[in-house]
Each structure stands twice: as C-alpha cells, then as structure tokens.
PDB file of C-alpha atoms in Angstrom:
ATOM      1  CA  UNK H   1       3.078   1.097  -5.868  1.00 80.00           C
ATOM      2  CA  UNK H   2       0.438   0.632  -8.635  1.00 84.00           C
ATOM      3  CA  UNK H   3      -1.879  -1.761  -9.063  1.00 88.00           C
ATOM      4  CA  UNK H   4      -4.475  -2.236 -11.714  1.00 90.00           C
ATOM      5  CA  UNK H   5      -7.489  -4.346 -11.367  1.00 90.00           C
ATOM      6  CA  UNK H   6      -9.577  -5.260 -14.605  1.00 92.00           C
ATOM      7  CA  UNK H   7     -12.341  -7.591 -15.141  1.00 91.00           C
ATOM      8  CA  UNK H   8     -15.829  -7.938 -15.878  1.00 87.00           C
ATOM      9  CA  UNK H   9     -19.174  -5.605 -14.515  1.00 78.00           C
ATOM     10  CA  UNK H  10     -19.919  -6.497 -11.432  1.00 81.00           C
ATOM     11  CA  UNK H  11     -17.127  -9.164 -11.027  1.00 91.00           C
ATOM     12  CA  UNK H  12     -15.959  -7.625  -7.131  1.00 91.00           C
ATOM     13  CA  UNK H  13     -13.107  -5.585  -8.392  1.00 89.00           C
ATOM     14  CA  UNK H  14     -13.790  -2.590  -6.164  1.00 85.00           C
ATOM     15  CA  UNK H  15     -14.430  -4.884  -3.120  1.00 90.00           C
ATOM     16  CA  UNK H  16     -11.269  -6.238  -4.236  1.00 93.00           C
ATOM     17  CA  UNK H  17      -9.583  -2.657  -4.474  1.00 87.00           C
ATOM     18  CA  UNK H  18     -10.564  -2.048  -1.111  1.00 88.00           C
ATOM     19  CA  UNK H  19      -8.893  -4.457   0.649  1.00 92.00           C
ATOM     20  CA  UNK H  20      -5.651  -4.378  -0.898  1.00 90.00           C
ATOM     21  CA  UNK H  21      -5.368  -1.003  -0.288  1.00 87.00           C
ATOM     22  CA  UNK H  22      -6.405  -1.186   3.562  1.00 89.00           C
ATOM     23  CA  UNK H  23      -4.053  -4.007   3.213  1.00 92.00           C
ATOM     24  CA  UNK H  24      -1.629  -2.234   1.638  1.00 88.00           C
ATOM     25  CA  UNK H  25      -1.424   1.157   3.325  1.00 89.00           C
ATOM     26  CA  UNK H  26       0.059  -0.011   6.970  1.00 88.00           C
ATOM     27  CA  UNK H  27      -1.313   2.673   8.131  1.00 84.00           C
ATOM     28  CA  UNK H  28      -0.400   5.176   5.612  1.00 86.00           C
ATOM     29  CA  UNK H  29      -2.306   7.541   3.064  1.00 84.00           C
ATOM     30  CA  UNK H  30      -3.369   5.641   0.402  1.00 78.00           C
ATOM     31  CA  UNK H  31      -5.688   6.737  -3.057  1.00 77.00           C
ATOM     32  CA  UNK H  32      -7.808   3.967  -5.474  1.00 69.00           C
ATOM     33  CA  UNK H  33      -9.774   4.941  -8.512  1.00 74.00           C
ATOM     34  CA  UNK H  34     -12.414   2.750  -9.256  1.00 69.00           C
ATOM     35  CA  UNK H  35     -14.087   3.734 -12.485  1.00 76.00           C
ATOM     36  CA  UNK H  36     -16.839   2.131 -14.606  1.00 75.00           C
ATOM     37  CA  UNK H  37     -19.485   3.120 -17.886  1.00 81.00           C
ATOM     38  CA  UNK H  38     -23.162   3.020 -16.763  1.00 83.00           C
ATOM     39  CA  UNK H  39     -24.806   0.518 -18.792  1.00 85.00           C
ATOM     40  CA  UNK H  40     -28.083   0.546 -17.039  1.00 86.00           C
ATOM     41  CA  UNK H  41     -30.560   1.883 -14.274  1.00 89.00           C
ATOM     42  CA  UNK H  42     -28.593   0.375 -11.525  1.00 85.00           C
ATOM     43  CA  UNK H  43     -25.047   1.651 -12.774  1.00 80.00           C
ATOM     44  CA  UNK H  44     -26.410   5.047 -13.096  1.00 81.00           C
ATOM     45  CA  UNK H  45     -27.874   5.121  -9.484  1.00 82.00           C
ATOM     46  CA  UNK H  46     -24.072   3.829  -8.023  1.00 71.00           C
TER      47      UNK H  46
END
C-alpha cells in the first residue's frame, strides 16, 4: 500500500504520516518518507 500525503509547510502532514502508518502496520514492518525544502532557519535546524 501507498499513500501520499501533500499539503502546505507546516500543515501536520508528518504527524499525520505517523499515525497512519502505526495504524497501518498491525504490527508489521512498515517505511514513510517525509521530505520537505528548507525555506528558513527553523527548516534547516529539523
């Protein structure tokens, strides 16, 4: 299963990610990508 999450920065999308895929996995291995473009000091220190 794929799922893709889009929206804007800083919008919860990862916090989002994360549940669905503990959600998701019942237990099993499971891999999410979250990926972003620094646009300031506080993206570049994440």
């Amino acid at each position: 299963m794929r799922i893709l999450l889009l929206g804007g920065s800083k919008s919860g999308k990862s916090g989002l990610a994360q549940r669905l895929a503990r959600d998701l996995s019942e237990g099993n291995s499971l891999y999410y990508w979250a990926t972003m473009e620094p646009t300031d000091e506080e993206d570049r220190a994440r």
